[in-house]
Tab-separated table of C-alpha atoms in Angstrom:
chain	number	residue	atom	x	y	z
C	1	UNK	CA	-59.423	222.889	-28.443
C	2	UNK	CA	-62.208	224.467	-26.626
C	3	UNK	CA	-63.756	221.012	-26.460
C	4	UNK	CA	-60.960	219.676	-25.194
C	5	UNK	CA	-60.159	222.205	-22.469
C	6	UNK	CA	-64.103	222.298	-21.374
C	7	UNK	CA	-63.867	218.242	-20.718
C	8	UNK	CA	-60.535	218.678	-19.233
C	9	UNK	CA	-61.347	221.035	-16.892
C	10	UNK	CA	-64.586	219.399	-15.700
C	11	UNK	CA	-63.352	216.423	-15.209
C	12	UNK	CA	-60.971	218.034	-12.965
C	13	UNK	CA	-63.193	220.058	-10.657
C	14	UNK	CA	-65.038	217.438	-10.306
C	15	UNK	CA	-62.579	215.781	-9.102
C	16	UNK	CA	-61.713	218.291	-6.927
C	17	UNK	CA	-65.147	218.337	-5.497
C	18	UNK	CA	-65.597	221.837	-6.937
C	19	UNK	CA	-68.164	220.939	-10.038
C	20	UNK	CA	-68.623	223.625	-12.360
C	21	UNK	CA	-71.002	223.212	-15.458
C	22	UNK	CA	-69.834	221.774	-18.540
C	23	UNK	CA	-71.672	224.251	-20.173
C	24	UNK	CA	-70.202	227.271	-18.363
C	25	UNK	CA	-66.790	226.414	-18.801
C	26	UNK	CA	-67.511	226.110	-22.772
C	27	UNK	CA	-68.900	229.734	-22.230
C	28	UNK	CA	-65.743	230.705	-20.038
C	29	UNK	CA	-63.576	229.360	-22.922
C	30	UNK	CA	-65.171	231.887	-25.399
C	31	UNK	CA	-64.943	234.967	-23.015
C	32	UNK	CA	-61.453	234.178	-22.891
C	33	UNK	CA	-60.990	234.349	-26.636
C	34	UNK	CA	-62.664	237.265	-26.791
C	35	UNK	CA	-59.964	239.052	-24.542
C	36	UNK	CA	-57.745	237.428	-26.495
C	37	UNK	CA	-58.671	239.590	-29.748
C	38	UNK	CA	-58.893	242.705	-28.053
C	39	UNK	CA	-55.411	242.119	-26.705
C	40	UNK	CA	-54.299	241.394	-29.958
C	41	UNK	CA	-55.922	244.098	-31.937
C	42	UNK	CA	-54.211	246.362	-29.086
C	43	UNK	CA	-51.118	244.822	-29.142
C	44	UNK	CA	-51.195	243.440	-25.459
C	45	UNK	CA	-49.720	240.487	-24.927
C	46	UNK	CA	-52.313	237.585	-23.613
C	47	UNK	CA	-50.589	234.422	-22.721
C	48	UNK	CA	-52.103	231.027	-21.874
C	49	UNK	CA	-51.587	231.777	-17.821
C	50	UNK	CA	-53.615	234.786	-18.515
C	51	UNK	CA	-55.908	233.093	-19.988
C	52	UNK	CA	-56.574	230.530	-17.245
C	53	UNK	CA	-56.529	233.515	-14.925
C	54	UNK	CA	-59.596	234.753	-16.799
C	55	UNK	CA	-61.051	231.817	-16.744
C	56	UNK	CA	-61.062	231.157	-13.214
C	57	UNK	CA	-61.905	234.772	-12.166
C	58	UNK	CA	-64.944	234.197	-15.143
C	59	UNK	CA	-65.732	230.908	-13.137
C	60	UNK	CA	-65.690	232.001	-9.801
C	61	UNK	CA	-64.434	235.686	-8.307
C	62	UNK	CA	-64.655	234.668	-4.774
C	63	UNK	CA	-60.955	232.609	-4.444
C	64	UNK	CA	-62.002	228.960	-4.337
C	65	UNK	CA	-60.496	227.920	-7.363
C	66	UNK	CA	-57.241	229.545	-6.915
C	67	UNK	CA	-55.491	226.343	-5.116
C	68	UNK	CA	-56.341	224.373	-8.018
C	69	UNK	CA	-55.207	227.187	-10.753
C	70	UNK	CA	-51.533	225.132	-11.755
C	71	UNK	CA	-53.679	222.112	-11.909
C	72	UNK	CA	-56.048	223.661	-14.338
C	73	UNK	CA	-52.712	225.530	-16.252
C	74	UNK	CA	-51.229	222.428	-17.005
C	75	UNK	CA	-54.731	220.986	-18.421
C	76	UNK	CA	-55.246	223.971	-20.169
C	77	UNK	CA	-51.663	223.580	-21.752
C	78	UNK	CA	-52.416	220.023	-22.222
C	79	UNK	CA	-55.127	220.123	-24.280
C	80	UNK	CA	-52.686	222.295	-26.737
C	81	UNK	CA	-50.648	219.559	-27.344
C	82	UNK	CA	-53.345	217.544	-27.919
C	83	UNK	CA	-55.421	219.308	-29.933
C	84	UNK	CA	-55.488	218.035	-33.723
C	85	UNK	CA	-53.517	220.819	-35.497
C	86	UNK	CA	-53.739	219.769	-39.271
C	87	UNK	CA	-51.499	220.674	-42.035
C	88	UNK	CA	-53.411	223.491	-45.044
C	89	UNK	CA	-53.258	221.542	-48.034
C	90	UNK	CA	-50.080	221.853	-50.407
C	91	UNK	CA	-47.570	223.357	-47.813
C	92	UNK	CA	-45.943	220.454	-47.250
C	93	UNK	CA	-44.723	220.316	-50.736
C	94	UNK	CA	-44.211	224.374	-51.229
C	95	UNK	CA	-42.103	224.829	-48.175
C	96	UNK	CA	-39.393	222.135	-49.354
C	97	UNK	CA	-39.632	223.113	-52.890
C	98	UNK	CA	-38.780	226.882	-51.241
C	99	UNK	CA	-36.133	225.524	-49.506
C	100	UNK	CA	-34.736	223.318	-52.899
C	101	UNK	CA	-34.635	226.739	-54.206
C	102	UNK	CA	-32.263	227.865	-52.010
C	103	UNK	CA	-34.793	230.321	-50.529
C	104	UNK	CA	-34.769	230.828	-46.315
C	105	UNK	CA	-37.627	230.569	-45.128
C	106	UNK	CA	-39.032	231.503	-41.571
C	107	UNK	CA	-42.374	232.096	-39.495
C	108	UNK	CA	-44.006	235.222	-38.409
C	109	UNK	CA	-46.753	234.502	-36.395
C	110	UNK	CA	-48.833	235.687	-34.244
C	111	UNK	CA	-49.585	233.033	-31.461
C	112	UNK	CA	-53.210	232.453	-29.640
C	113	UNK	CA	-53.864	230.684	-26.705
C	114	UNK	CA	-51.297	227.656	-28.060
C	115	UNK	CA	-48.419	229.123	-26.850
C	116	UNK	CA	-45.281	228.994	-29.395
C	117	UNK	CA	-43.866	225.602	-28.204
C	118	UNK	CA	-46.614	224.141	-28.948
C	119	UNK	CA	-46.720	225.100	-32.273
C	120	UNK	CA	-43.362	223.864	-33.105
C	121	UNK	CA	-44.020	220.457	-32.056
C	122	UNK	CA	-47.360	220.306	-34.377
C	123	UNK	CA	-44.969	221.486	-37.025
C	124	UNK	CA	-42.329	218.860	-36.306
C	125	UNK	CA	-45.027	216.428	-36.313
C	126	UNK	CA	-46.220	216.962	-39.749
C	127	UNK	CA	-42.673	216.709	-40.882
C	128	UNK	CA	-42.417	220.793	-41.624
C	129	UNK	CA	-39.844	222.202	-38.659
C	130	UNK	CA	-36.696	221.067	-40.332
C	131	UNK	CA	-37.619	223.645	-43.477
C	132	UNK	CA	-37.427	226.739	-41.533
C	133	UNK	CA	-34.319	228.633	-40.987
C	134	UNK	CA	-35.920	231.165	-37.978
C	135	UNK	CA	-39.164	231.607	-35.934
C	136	UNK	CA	-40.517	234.844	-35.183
C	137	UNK	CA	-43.291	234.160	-32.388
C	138	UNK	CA	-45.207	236.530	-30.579
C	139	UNK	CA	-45.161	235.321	-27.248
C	140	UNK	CA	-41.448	235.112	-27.795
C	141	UNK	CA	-41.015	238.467	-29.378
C	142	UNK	CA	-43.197	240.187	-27.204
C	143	UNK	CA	-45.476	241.934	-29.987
C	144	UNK	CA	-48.106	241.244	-32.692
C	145	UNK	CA	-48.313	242.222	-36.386
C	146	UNK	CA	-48.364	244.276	-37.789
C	147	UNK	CA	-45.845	245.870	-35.384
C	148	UNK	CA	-42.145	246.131	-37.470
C	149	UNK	CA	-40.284	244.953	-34.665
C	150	UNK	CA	-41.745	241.350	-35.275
C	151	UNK	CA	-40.938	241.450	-38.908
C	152	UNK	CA	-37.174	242.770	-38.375
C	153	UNK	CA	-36.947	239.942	-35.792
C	154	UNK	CA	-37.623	237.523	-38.657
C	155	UNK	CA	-35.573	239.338	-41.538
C	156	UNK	CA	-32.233	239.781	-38.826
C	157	UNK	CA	-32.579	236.207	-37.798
C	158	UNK	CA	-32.754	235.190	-41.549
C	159	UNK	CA	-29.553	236.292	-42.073
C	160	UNK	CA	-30.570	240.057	-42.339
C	161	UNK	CA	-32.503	240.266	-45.688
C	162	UNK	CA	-33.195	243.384	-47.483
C	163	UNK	CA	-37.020	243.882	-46.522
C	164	UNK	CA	-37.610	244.758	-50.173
C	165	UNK	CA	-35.893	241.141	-51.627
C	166	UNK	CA	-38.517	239.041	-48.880
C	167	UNK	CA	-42.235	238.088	-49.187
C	168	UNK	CA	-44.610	237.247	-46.296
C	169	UNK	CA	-47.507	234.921	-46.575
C	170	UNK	CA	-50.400	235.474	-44.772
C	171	UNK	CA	-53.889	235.677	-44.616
C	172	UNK	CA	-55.123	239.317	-42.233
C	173	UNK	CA	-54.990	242.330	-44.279
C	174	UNK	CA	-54.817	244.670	-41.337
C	175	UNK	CA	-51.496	242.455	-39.894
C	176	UNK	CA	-49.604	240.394	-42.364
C	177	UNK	CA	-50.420	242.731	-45.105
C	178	UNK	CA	-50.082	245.960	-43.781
C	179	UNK	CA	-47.735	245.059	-41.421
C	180	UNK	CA	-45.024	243.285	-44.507
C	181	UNK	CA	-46.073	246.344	-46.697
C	182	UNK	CA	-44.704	248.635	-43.934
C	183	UNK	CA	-41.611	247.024	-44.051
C	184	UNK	CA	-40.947	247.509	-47.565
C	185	UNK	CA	-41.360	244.157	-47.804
C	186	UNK	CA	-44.011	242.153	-50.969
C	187	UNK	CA	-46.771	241.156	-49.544
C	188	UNK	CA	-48.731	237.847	-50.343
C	189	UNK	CA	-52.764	237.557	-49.243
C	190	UNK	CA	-53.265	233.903	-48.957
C	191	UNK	CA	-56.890	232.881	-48.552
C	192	UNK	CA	-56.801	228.894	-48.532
C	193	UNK	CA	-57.965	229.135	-44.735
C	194	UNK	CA	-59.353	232.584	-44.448
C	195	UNK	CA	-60.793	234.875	-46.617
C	196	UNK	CA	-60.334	238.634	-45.176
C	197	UNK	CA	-62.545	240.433	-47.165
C	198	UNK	CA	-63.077	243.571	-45.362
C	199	UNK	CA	-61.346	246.729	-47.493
C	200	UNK	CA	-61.683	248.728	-43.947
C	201	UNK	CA	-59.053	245.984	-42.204
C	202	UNK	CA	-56.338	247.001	-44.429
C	203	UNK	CA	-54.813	246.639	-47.887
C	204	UNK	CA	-55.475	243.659	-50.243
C	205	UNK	CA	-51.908	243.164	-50.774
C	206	UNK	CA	-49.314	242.794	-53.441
C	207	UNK	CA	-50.780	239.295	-54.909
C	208	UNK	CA	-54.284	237.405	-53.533
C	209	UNK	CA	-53.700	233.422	-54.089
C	210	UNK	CA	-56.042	231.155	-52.918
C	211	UNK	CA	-53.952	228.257	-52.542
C	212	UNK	CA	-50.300	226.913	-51.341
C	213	UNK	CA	-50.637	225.515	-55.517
C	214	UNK	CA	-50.544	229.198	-56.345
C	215	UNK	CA	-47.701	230.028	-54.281
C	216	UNK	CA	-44.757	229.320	-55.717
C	217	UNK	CA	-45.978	231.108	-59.557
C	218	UNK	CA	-46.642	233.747	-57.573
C	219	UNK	CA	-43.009	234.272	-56.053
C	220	UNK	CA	-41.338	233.601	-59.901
C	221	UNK	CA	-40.224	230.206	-58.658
């Protein structure tokens, strides 16, 4: 995505007759991201329109790209429905087995600069929506993990399960696992994607699998 936002946004100000290099707005896109993991280490909210508002004060501080900031929003927002969002292998058979099991199943997740909606339309896309019984998103719940009010969003709107009868999946030791262990809740450390390795970011969790293949052994299912 920071390809696509980068080509998006030059084409843009050119267009504008306000050229910026392509080069600096690849660099402008990292900044960003950068603020992004603070915020979310400190468990500050950073939204895509802050995001473009740190762009364009990265850019240029003295004003002349303000007039085209909604114009560079919606590219910005563009480019996340765009973006090739692909599907880790296997969950697209665990998730309806989970659900054949009579299991509900819901998402806790902590959202980057692809804001929540977003998300759900990759999901629908790859045929995986219609499985999931609630959505806990950041930018909708207003924290990150491993804060407990994002994980009792998820078990109330699941029909209010018993923290200690529900597993999370995830893959960050110092916010899935910590933050589901916290809750009472088992803990699953999946590392098919990422590998968090670091002791000093938090506990291991209750079971390490390094595949959706795993998954479902794992659970007793």
């Amino acid at each position: 995505r920071r390809e696509l936002v980068a080509d998006a946004w030059h084409a843009l100000l050119a267009e504008a007759g306000l050229p910026v290099e392509r080069l600096a707005l690849g660099d402008a896109y990292d900044s960003v991201r950068r603020e992004y993991w603070a915020a979310w280490r400190g468990n500050r909210q950073f939204t895509a329109v802050d995001a473009v508002r740190s762009l364009i004060e990265g850019l240029d501080g003295d004003g002349s790209l303000d007039h085209v900031a909604d114009a560079l929003l919606v590219a910005f927002l563009d480019c996340s429905e765009r973006a090739e969002v692909l599907a880790v292998a296997g969950v697209d058979e665990v998730v309806p087995a989970l659900k054949s099991a009579g299991v509900a199943v819901g998402i806790v997740c902590d959202v980057g600069l692809m804001p929540s909606r977003y998300l759900r339309a990759h999901l629908e896309r790859h045929g995986l929506l219609q499985y999931f019984d609630h959505w806990s998103f950041s930018d909708e719940v207003g924290v990150y993990k491993p804060d407990r009010r994002i994980f009792e969003h998820a078990l109330d709107g699941l029909g209010g399960v018993d923290p200690a009868l529900a597993a999370h999946v995830g893959d960050r030791r110092r916010t899935d696992v910590a933050g589901a262990l916290g809750m009472g809740m088992w803990a699953v450390r999946l590392t098919a994607v990422y590998d968090d390795e670091d002791p000093e970011e938090g506990p291991s969790g209750d079971v390490v699998v390094a595949s959706y293949d795993e998954l479902l052994p794992a659970l007793g299912l």
